XYZ file of C-alpha atoms in Angstrom:
668
model
C -0.197 -0.039 -0.052
C 1.266 3.488 -0.791
C 2.217 5.298 2.652
C 4.511 8.035 3.863
C 6.290 6.052 6.665
C 9.355 6.659 8.143
C 12.385 6.321 5.952
C 15.709 4.773 6.953
C 19.038 6.301 5.729
C 20.665 4.428 3.003
C 19.979 3.442 -0.403
C 21.355 -0.159 -0.130
C 19.484 -3.325 0.236
C 20.666 -3.490 3.896
C 20.202 0.142 5.300
C 21.120 1.382 8.948
C 18.158 1.224 10.999
C 17.197 4.732 12.764
C 15.923 4.000 15.931
C 16.073 7.581 17.570
C 13.117 9.591 17.334
C 9.459 8.291 16.609
C 6.988 7.717 13.821
C 4.865 10.722 13.171
C 1.757 11.036 15.403
C 2.712 7.904 17.377
C 0.154 8.059 20.428
C -0.928 5.673 22.892
C -4.952 5.963 23.174
C -7.152 5.219 26.058
C -8.713 1.861 26.383
C -11.690 1.588 23.791
C -15.194 1.040 25.037
C -15.984 -2.199 26.410
C -19.418 -3.648 25.873
C -21.491 -4.465 29.107
C -22.858 -7.772 27.801
C -19.586 -9.328 28.386
C -19.546 -12.565 30.614
C -17.263 -15.453 31.746
C -18.083 -18.920 30.434
C -16.521 -22.221 30.570
C -14.838 -24.243 28.173
C -16.382 -27.564 27.174
C -13.911 -30.198 26.942
C -14.341 -33.287 24.968
C -11.512 -35.824 23.986
C -10.022 -35.714 20.685
C -9.756 -39.207 18.465
C -6.184 -40.212 17.839
C -5.871 -41.282 14.282
C -2.127 -42.563 13.854
C 0.204 -41.651 10.915
C 0.423 -44.679 9.688
C 3.718 -44.651 7.717
C 5.629 -46.709 10.371
C 3.091 -49.413 10.395
C 3.248 -49.598 6.370
C 6.978 -49.836 6.324
C 7.457 -52.017 9.168
C 4.645 -54.574 8.221
C 6.698 -56.050 5.857
C 9.910 -58.511 6.528
C 12.058 -56.994 4.065
C 15.292 -55.654 5.168
C 15.246 -52.343 3.909
C 18.168 -50.047 4.229
C 18.095 -48.454 7.750
C 16.043 -50.838 9.391
C 16.768 -51.046 13.123
C 16.135 -53.977 15.193
C 17.134 -54.838 18.996
C 19.365 -57.504 20.313
C 17.312 -59.497 23.100
C 18.709 -58.227 26.423
C 19.021 -55.300 28.746
C 22.765 -53.945 28.952
C 23.447 -51.618 31.832
C 26.322 -49.237 31.250
C 27.256 -50.117 27.737
C 30.823 -49.358 26.471
C 32.224 -50.140 23.166
C 31.345 -52.732 20.536
C 33.507 -54.411 18.058
C 32.824 -56.939 15.320
C 33.996 -60.943 16.341
C 34.530 -62.695 12.882
C 35.069 -66.108 14.767
C 31.719 -66.266 16.110
C 30.055 -64.235 13.760
C 28.863 -61.946 15.954
C 30.127 -58.971 18.620
C 32.039 -58.482 21.688
C 30.415 -55.592 23.814
C 31.647 -54.562 27.092
C 28.700 -53.986 30.003
C 29.678 -52.510 33.327
C 28.549 -55.000 36.165
C 29.981 -52.832 38.866
C 32.153 -49.718 38.874
C 35.153 -51.700 37.912
C 33.982 -55.005 36.758
C 33.062 -55.326 33.046
C 31.401 -58.463 31.408
C 32.578 -59.538 27.964
C 29.299 -60.283 25.800
C 29.306 -62.257 22.715
C 26.450 -61.671 20.670
C 25.350 -64.124 17.772
C 21.363 -64.184 17.925
C 21.699 -64.822 21.858
C 23.571 -63.569 24.693
C 26.192 -65.308 26.502
C 28.835 -63.878 28.819
C 32.527 -65.050 27.961
C 34.337 -63.946 30.966
C 34.656 -61.063 33.483
C 37.862 -58.796 33.893
C 38.815 -55.714 35.627
C 38.977 -52.646 33.136
C 37.329 -49.701 31.714
C 37.918 -49.064 27.915
C 36.710 -46.129 25.819
C 37.182 -48.196 22.333
C 38.348 -51.795 21.535
C 39.247 -53.811 18.533
C 39.256 -57.648 17.993
C 42.008 -58.947 16.379
C 41.319 -62.702 14.372
C 44.737 -63.470 13.867
C 45.684 -63.426 17.448
C 42.153 -63.837 18.856
C 43.016 -60.801 21.513
C 40.973 -57.894 21.853
C 43.146 -54.785 21.733
C 42.089 -51.471 24.018
C 43.539 -48.081 25.233
C 43.635 -47.930 29.095
C 44.681 -44.934 30.988
C 48.155 -44.294 29.089
C 48.551 -47.832 27.750
C 47.374 -50.216 25.271
C 46.417 -53.417 26.465
C 45.368 -56.799 25.022
C 42.424 -58.725 26.843
C 41.967 -62.790 25.990
C 38.329 -63.183 25.507
C 38.554 -66.802 26.723
C 40.248 -66.077 30.008
C 39.786 -62.311 30.568
C 43.372 -61.929 31.090
C 44.763 -58.407 30.497
C 48.461 -57.349 29.549
C 50.066 -54.473 28.679
C 51.284 -54.161 25.058
C 52.949 -50.713 25.248
C 52.941 -47.599 27.567
C 53.036 -47.365 31.204
C 51.451 -45.527 34.218
C 53.823 -42.578 33.217
C 51.832 -40.491 30.408
C 53.668 -38.871 27.819
C 54.486 -38.678 24.253
C 57.818 -40.621 23.877
C 57.919 -43.214 21.009
C 59.670 -46.461 21.758
C 59.280 -50.251 22.699
C 56.659 -51.791 25.021
C 56.862 -50.082 28.636
C 59.413 -47.493 27.298
C 56.650 -45.918 25.075
C 54.271 -42.999 26.258
C 50.796 -42.303 25.620
C 49.046 -38.967 26.567
C 45.419 -40.663 26.887
C 44.469 -42.700 23.857
C 41.164 -43.310 22.899
C 40.126 -44.403 19.423
C 41.907 -47.436 18.249
C 41.879 -49.437 14.813
C 43.596 -52.487 13.255
C 45.317 -53.248 10.199
C 45.065 -56.565 9.927
C 46.995 -57.452 7.031
C 49.982 -55.632 8.257
C 49.543 -56.311 11.979
C 49.451 -52.708 12.830
C 47.458 -50.851 15.474
C 46.644 -47.394 14.957
C 45.689 -45.084 18.397
C 44.210 -41.580 18.453
C 46.340 -40.234 21.276
C 44.733 -36.694 21.954
C 46.173 -34.717 19.195
C 48.007 -37.217 17.023
C 47.922 -40.903 15.575
C 50.301 -43.389 16.986
C 50.907 -46.800 15.445
C 51.773 -49.948 17.704
C 53.342 -53.025 16.042
C 52.548 -56.641 17.167
C 55.635 -56.513 19.217
C 54.652 -53.247 21.095
C 56.809 -50.879 19.170
C 55.091 -47.634 19.293
C 55.699 -44.593 16.509
C 53.982 -41.384 15.768
C 52.307 -41.136 12.567
C 50.760 -37.586 12.372
C 52.158 -34.471 13.620
C 51.324 -33.042 16.913
C 48.149 -31.020 16.779
C 47.103 -32.770 13.556
C 43.955 -34.153 15.308
C 41.441 -33.240 18.130
C 40.079 -30.130 19.076
C 42.318 -26.932 18.526
C 43.498 -25.198 21.497
C 40.857 -22.879 23.032
C 38.121 -25.009 21.893
C 35.988 -25.990 24.602
C 34.317 -29.562 24.600
C 30.971 -29.248 26.487
C 30.995 -32.955 27.465
C 34.527 -33.095 28.779
C 37.883 -34.527 26.838
C 37.319 -35.240 23.283
C 36.615 -38.696 22.259
C 38.322 -39.787 18.799
C 36.545 -42.817 17.262
C 39.062 -44.508 14.747
C 38.565 -46.976 11.883
C 40.826 -48.706 9.212
C 39.644 -48.834 5.720
C 41.841 -51.793 4.285
C 40.546 -51.132 0.535
C 42.222 -47.594 0.567
C 44.972 -48.243 3.318
C 43.425 -45.068 5.029
C 42.280 -43.931 8.731
C 39.108 -42.374 9.439
C 38.460 -40.397 12.685
C 35.478 -39.226 14.186
C 36.095 -35.989 16.384
C 33.470 -35.303 18.919
C 34.620 -32.060 19.985
C 35.309 -30.322 16.457
C 32.269 -32.028 14.833
C 34.574 -33.366 12.122
C 35.227 -36.714 10.336
C 38.707 -36.653 9.250
C 40.725 -38.816 6.881
C 44.181 -39.924 7.598
C 46.984 -41.265 5.418
C 49.188 -43.339 7.790
C 51.781 -43.617 4.959
C 52.382 -40.085 4.717
C 50.869 -38.985 7.905
C 48.529 -36.344 6.105
C 45.262 -35.382 7.880
C 42.402 -33.734 6.089
C 38.777 -33.090 6.684
C 36.372 -35.627 5.135
C 33.293 -34.040 6.231
C 31.627 -31.860 8.640
C 32.353 -28.280 10.025
C 32.458 -26.419 13.409
C 30.390 -23.381 13.676
C 31.135 -21.761 16.703
C 28.495 -21.093 19.222
C 30.378 -18.741 21.190
C 34.152 -18.093 20.875
C 35.147 -21.503 21.887
C 32.529 -24.140 21.519
C 31.160 -26.117 18.587
C 27.401 -25.417 17.867
C 25.084 -28.661 17.725
C 24.133 -29.100 14.244
C 22.589 -31.518 11.884
C 22.544 -31.650 8.054
C 23.300 -34.231 5.400
C 25.477 -32.953 2.278
C 28.818 -33.285 0.909
C 32.236 -32.190 2.679
C 32.047 -29.418 4.966
C 28.435 -28.427 4.060
C 27.289 -31.568 5.971
C 27.070 -31.127 10.148
C 27.372 -33.424 13.074
C 26.831 -33.235 16.625
C 29.261 -35.216 18.800
C 29.997 -38.060 16.568
C 31.157 -40.747 19.238
C 32.500 -43.516 17.082
C 32.888 -44.695 13.419
C 33.372 -47.777 11.449
C 34.417 -48.920 7.903
C 32.040 -51.735 6.347
C 34.100 -53.736 3.936
C 30.976 -55.171 2.503
C 29.830 -51.929 0.865
C 32.763 -49.669 1.234
C 31.024 -46.879 3.427
C 31.480 -45.310 6.927
C 29.127 -45.426 9.590
C 29.049 -42.848 12.514
C 27.055 -43.284 15.873
C 26.097 -39.565 16.382
C 25.578 -39.206 20.146
C 23.920 -35.934 20.359
C 21.821 -36.228 17.093
C 20.656 -39.877 17.886
C 21.291 -40.918 14.694
C 23.451 -43.276 12.496
C 24.948 -41.651 9.701
C 26.540 -42.903 6.250
C 29.579 -41.314 4.939
C 31.075 -42.204 1.649
C 34.943 -41.902 1.179
C 34.447 -39.022 -0.940
C 32.526 -37.157 1.909
C 28.915 -37.416 0.925
C 27.067 -37.719 4.247
C 23.408 -39.042 4.666
C 21.248 -40.249 7.425
C 20.901 -43.980 7.697
C 18.475 -44.334 10.713
C 17.067 -42.561 13.647
C 14.416 -39.556 14.205
C 16.868 -37.299 16.352
C 14.654 -37.788 19.210
C 15.586 -39.314 22.658
C 13.285 -42.267 22.418
C 13.464 -46.240 21.868
C 11.828 -47.393 18.786
C 12.514 -50.066 16.230
C 11.583 -49.281 12.483
C 13.023 -47.984 9.361
C 14.895 -44.968 8.519
C 13.472 -42.100 10.322
C 10.611 -44.208 11.912
C 13.351 -45.632 14.179
C 14.626 -43.772 17.298
C 18.017 -44.078 19.493
C 18.772 -42.331 22.625
C 22.578 -41.689 23.147
C 24.242 -44.032 20.589
C 27.800 -43.973 22.003
C 29.756 -46.863 19.833
C 29.304 -48.508 16.462
C 30.842 -51.799 14.424
C 30.223 -53.262 11.253
C 29.374 -56.967 11.709
C 30.486 -59.718 9.345
C 26.884 -60.372 8.419
C 26.415 -56.999 6.868
C 24.531 -55.228 9.552
C 25.950 -52.234 11.827
C 25.829 -52.698 15.625
C 25.152 -49.779 17.708
C 25.446 -49.490 21.494
C 22.450 -47.187 22.436
C 23.560 -46.318 26.032
C 20.657 -44.651 27.328
C 18.457 -47.252 26.057
C 20.704 -49.968 27.598
C 20.276 -51.763 24.399
C 22.472 -53.020 21.528
C 20.891 -52.325 18.131
C 21.358 -53.854 14.655
C 20.975 -51.529 11.570
C 20.688 -52.962 8.007
C 23.415 -51.107 6.279
C 22.430 -52.390 2.732
C 19.104 -53.331 1.016
C 16.393 -51.831 -1.108
C 14.992 -48.304 -0.236
C 12.129 -48.272 2.144
C 8.685 -46.925 0.381
C 8.083 -43.285 0.472
C 5.566 -42.202 2.979
C 2.118 -41.472 1.824
C 2.827 -37.807 2.552
C 5.419 -35.644 2.326
C 7.838 -33.418 4.942
C 10.726 -31.886 3.567
C 13.246 -30.192 6.016
C 15.186 -27.180 4.221
C 18.365 -25.926 5.519
C 18.654 -22.040 5.898
C 21.749 -20.973 3.745
C 23.482 -19.417 7.092
C 24.491 -22.180 9.106
C 23.228 -22.230 12.755
C 20.606 -19.841 11.982
C 17.305 -20.510 13.828
C 14.138 -19.618 11.877
C 11.204 -18.199 14.068
C 8.556 -16.428 12.101
C 6.980 -17.401 8.766
C 4.416 -15.872 6.617
C 3.211 -16.003 2.926
C 3.823 -13.411 0.125
C 1.522 -12.273 -2.492
C 3.871 -13.812 -5.061
C 3.828 -17.448 -3.660
C 7.017 -16.930 -1.890
C 7.443 -17.577 1.946
C 8.964 -15.185 4.248
C 10.846 -16.262 7.304
C 12.910 -14.386 10.123
C 15.783 -15.526 12.011
C 16.070 -13.100 15.015
C 19.495 -14.240 16.547
C 20.921 -14.014 13.039
C 19.286 -10.815 12.053
C 18.300 -12.387 9.000
C 14.904 -11.946 6.839
C 14.661 -14.766 4.390
C 12.597 -15.430 1.158
C 11.922 -18.979 0.060
C 10.871 -18.596 -3.865
C 8.238 -21.075 -5.309
C 11.162 -22.974 -7.105
C 12.957 -23.609 -3.538
C 15.623 -20.941 -3.961
C 16.322 -19.395 -0.540
C 17.949 -15.818 -0.750
C 18.606 -14.109 2.858
C 18.945 -10.286 3.475
C 21.366 -9.766 6.284
C 19.820 -6.761 8.844
C 22.006 -4.634 11.037
C 22.890 -5.979 14.242
C 20.353 -4.040 16.112
C 17.431 -5.528 14.245
C 16.192 -8.798 15.469
C 12.861 -9.749 13.437
C 10.566 -12.118 15.319
C 7.050 -12.711 14.403
C 6.310 -11.809 10.713
C 3.255 -10.853 8.477
C 3.317 -9.709 4.603
C 0.761 -7.176 3.459
C -0.933 -6.996 0.061
C 1.726 -4.910 -1.472
C 4.465 -7.589 -0.681
C 5.858 -5.443 2.241
C 7.298 -7.582 5.164
C 6.010 -6.336 8.611
C 7.902 -8.001 11.635
C 8.111 -7.586 15.657
C 11.359 -6.250 16.901
C 11.948 -5.424 20.550
C 10.459 -1.813 21.227
C 9.433 -1.142 17.461
C 7.738 -2.503 14.330
C 9.980 -3.033 11.371
C 9.315 -2.918 7.903
C 10.965 -4.021 4.946
C 9.347 -2.824 1.804
C 9.227 -4.941 -1.720
C 11.450 -2.347 -2.839
C 14.269 -3.001 -0.528
C 13.901 -0.259 2.117
C 13.909 -0.858 5.820
C 11.554 1.114 7.727
C 11.040 1.604 11.727
C 8.027 2.469 13.739
C 8.768 2.886 17.474
C 5.892 1.479 19.751
C 4.894 4.400 21.874
C 3.889 2.347 25.021
C 7.567 1.074 25.000
C 6.566 -2.437 25.350
C 7.679 -5.071 23.070
C 5.453 -6.714 20.403
C 4.870 -10.633 20.746
C 2.537 -11.013 17.739
C 1.784 -9.292 14.522
C -1.256 -9.852 11.728
C -2.566 -7.889 8.800
C -5.961 -6.782 9.425
C -8.869 -6.610 7.148
C -7.934 -2.965 6.512
C -4.722 -4.062 5.229
C -2.720 -2.319 7.892
C -0.287 -4.264 10.256
C -1.697 -4.647 13.791
C 0.410 -5.945 16.650
C -0.134 -6.856 20.357
C 2.474 -5.305 22.801
C 2.059 -5.728 26.524
C -1.273 -4.320 27.711
C -2.290 -2.922 24.294
C -3.166 -3.413 20.684
C -1.680 -1.186 17.877
C -1.444 -0.630 14.418
C 0.490 1.173 11.964
C -1.680 3.282 9.665
C -0.992 4.461 6.041
C -0.009 8.099 7.186
C 2.871 6.506 9.157
C 1.563 6.769 12.807
C 1.582 4.256 15.084
C -1.861 4.109 16.992
C -2.145 1.875 20.305
C -5.251 1.039 22.315
C -5.199 -0.145 25.901
C -6.580 -3.716 26.607
C -5.681 -6.417 28.993
C -2.313 -8.278 28.283
C -2.462 -10.461 25.173
C 0.609 -12.720 23.612
C -1.102 -13.968 20.257
C -3.157 -11.994 17.712
C -5.044 -12.932 14.531
C -7.537 -11.207 12.028
C -11.136 -12.085 12.509
C -13.415 -12.941 9.590
C -14.829 -9.329 9.354
C -12.948 -5.938 10.199
C -12.442 -7.440 14.005
C -9.207 -8.767 15.599
C -8.630 -11.500 18.068
C -6.285 -11.555 20.815
C -5.322 -14.425 23.445
C -3.964 -13.776 26.572
C -3.891 -14.724 30.471
C -4.348 -12.979 33.637
C -3.033 -14.799 36.867
C -6.107 -13.973 38.900
C -8.483 -15.046 36.295
C -7.100 -17.384 33.827
C -7.116 -17.625 30.006
C -9.232 -15.269 27.871
C -10.017 -14.740 24.461
C -11.297 -10.941 23.149
C -12.694 -10.118 20.137
C -11.649 -6.223 19.334
C -12.819 -3.558 17.027
C -10.380 -1.467 15.047
C -11.266 1.343 17.235
C -9.723 -0.553 20.398
C -13.455 -1.613 21.819
C -13.595 -5.281 23.436
C -16.622 -6.551 21.596
C -16.601 -9.869 23.214
C -14.773 -11.705 25.945
C -14.403 -15.565 26.522
C -12.693 -16.529 29.772
C -11.381 -20.028 30.685
C -9.750 -21.594 33.796
C -6.506 -22.597 31.887
C -4.043 -19.686 32.282
C -1.628 -21.395 29.528
C -1.635 -19.538 26.314
C -0.888 -20.357 22.648
C -1.609 -19.566 19.069
C -5.150 -18.148 17.939
C -6.213 -18.335 14.167
C -8.945 -18.621 11.720
C -10.173 -22.045 11.141
C -12.726 -24.263 9.858
C -16.425 -23.477 10.227
C -15.650 -19.536 9.973
C -14.660 -19.934 13.688
C -11.582 -18.602 15.223
C -9.447 -21.592 16.987
C -6.964 -21.514 19.851
C -4.075 -23.969 21.024
C -3.372 -24.727 24.670
C -0.817 -26.926 26.060
C -2.821 -30.202 25.611
C -5.778 -28.989 23.698
C -6.984 -27.352 20.469
C -10.204 -25.467 20.611
C -12.879 -23.642 18.667
C -14.428 -20.596 19.524
C -18.362 -20.405 19.512
C -20.580 -17.242 20.351
C -20.835 -18.225 24.124
C -18.724 -21.210 24.463
C -15.002 -22.603 23.660
C -15.202 -26.498 22.751
C -11.678 -27.706 23.363
C -10.700 -30.994 22.226
C -8.259 -32.366 24.666
C -5.170 -34.059 23.091
C -3.736 -37.354 24.018
C -0.638 -37.742 26.318
C 2.445 -36.576 24.033
C 5.783 -38.157 24.080
C 7.366 -35.083 25.907
C 7.996 -35.475 29.620
C 5.292 -33.497 30.662
C 2.665 -35.105 28.584
C 1.975 -31.791 26.876
C 2.246 -30.673 23.045
C 2.614 -27.068 23.403
C 1.222 -25.616 20.279
C 2.881 -22.309 19.148
C 1.730 -22.368 15.397
C -1.917 -22.836 14.118
C -3.450 -22.517 10.472
C -6.249 -23.845 8.511
C -4.995 -26.184 5.906
C -6.514 -26.443 2.316
C -8.082 -29.675 3.628
C -10.142 -27.746 5.823
C -8.158 -29.051 9.054
C -6.237 -27.408 11.671
C -2.715 -27.861 11.292
C -0.352 -26.828 14.488
C 3.374 -27.160 15.575
C 3.678 -29.399 18.502
C 6.609 -27.439 20.159
C 7.382 -29.534 23.098
C 7.404 -33.042 21.716
C 8.678 -31.963 18.225
C 5.582 -32.897 15.893
C 3.236 -31.184 13.639
C -0.391 -32.097 14.157
C -3.736 -32.205 12.298
C -7.036 -31.686 14.098
C -10.348 -32.204 11.988
C -13.247 -29.901 13.053
C -14.557 -33.160 14.373
C -11.803 -33.752 17.040
C -9.707 -36.276 14.838
C -6.167 -35.774 15.776
C -2.934 -37.054 13.826
C 0.329 -36.371 14.993
C 3.405 -36.358 12.558
C 6.712 -36.705 14.006
C 9.534 -34.246 12.585
C 12.511 -36.449 11.993
C 15.326 -33.942 13.227
C 17.526 -33.643 16.512
C 16.432 -31.035 19.083
C 13.294 -30.187 16.863
C 11.048 -27.592 18.389
C 8.561 -26.098 15.678
C 7.379 -22.744 16.253
C 5.380 -20.562 13.511
C 3.491 -21.953 10.786
C 1.590 -20.613 7.624
C -0.095 -22.012 4.390
C 1.914 -21.411 1.140
C 1.604 -22.023 -2.514
C -0.368 -25.046 -3.794
C -1.551 -25.450 -0.177
C 1.678 -26.487 1.326
C 1.650 -25.962 5.144
C 5.256 -24.393 6.175
C 6.872 -24.431 9.517
C 9.869 -22.989 11.264
C 11.753 -25.385 13.590
C 14.429 -23.099 15.581
C 15.137 -26.236 17.569
C 16.300 -28.099 14.605
C 17.416 -25.029 12.773
C 15.416 -25.837 9.820
C 12.214 -24.820 7.900
C 9.722 -27.722 7.210
C 7.188 -28.020 4.310
C 4.103 -30.828 4.489
C 2.441 -31.406 1.394
């Protein structure tokens, strides 16, 4: 719309925002007239009917060994440690803590049996078929363990830690973790904090890579303590591969020349000294990991497999650096299934089995899981969910809205970014000044983008000009919407406000509201809570008059939006409700997978199917609710997911932001 709003100095696409002064004629008006017919009513609560997604049932009904199919080996394994392949039995060797110092060596080949017990605690281990011994780092030594007797012998190193090369007890280690075996040449490789060491069959220790060539660089803080360095050997290419938990990298090492290169991953600093928890499939440094705890090479298919402790995933990495997700939904759960329908909880160790499966020590589930590495691709789901990665690594998208040209506009307040997703999927971003943090967003008919930003309302015009409209009351705006009059309306503290075409900001005093939506006529609707009263829904005129109020006991507040049946709908912690003239009909949702059992909806829209769609922030789902109360939850397959805003885009696609997973989702 053609307006004369406060301009910002600068002609470039990104201008310096002028925060001093105020918009012309900005004013805080007194509370509008409240009609006397307002009355308090009680909400009617009925149970929603759960309709499962159905995708998991479809792909798990068949006995086909799809890629990424996860099963569980019978048994409960408290205190799981490393796992190793045992070609002699065709199964596994795993350590399980029976007490603070006693470990059990367990062989797994379709059943569980205890072989022996021994004193020791190993971060990693490897089994040598030739010598029929287990090799493992312990303290500042490398030891051997006999599976048949449990006898532990020191191969190299001593109680004196250091970096000296040498024979047997004359050699020193700093604190080795990862260990790998070149069985052909009878050489062990050990990740010793900041360098790779080799150990011969007789115990001769040599330094393979330069000091500081592996592990976190100086000054990098490891949140989970000392960095684990999982190590595996690729006999097909005579290369070592290292999973660096602290630096979030997969490294490739040439043991012949001592060279070290990054195969995949990248550390994006959360602050000056800590890598951010990220997740992204891709090639090389465009892929991201979060605490890759162990790595194994599968000779059968030539791929590397990584257990990802923080992301609760099993990732597959090619020797050229292509990273994909093999199994797991990223949530802290226990679930057998295929690909994203399976779930882990802190997978700490991984090993390639001789039968072509991948074994995973799922430590917080006290379970050993087996994952099919090869096989047919599972059938596609009966629906589609696509997760998009914003161009700026580490940015957390929050607000999202549809533009008149069919594109989607999103905000990333912590990164000071406005983004646009074109109808062809191309993403472009505008870097705003550091004092501009766009939050909730709305787009008017002219394509101008309006957003909340602390103490002012921001506008980014279709022509690329950045404008500011200070809020007269000095409160921060929590929500924004385009009203039936075409103007941007907002709620801030105990007020509702509007930026009118002249460039003025007008505010009307109302009870504190957190959410705002345009109604079906010229009215607006707000949702809020008063501690002594409970939750309330107000219908407000464009002159600030409260035309209708519905109050209810629950003070939990959520989103409000237009929905099916020409009704306004709201979201509560565990319910979705429709607003009737003298009542609110709440559909009580079933218990969610989240610890509190609540869903925590934050975004709410009516889809093209005439159902209510909402983001379930707490468990990491999006939900669908029909006007008859049929509820279907759809899990978002991403680590740390916490979806927030939601909007309907071109062709009826449902879009949502997920600042927890650092992604933008599309459902179609």
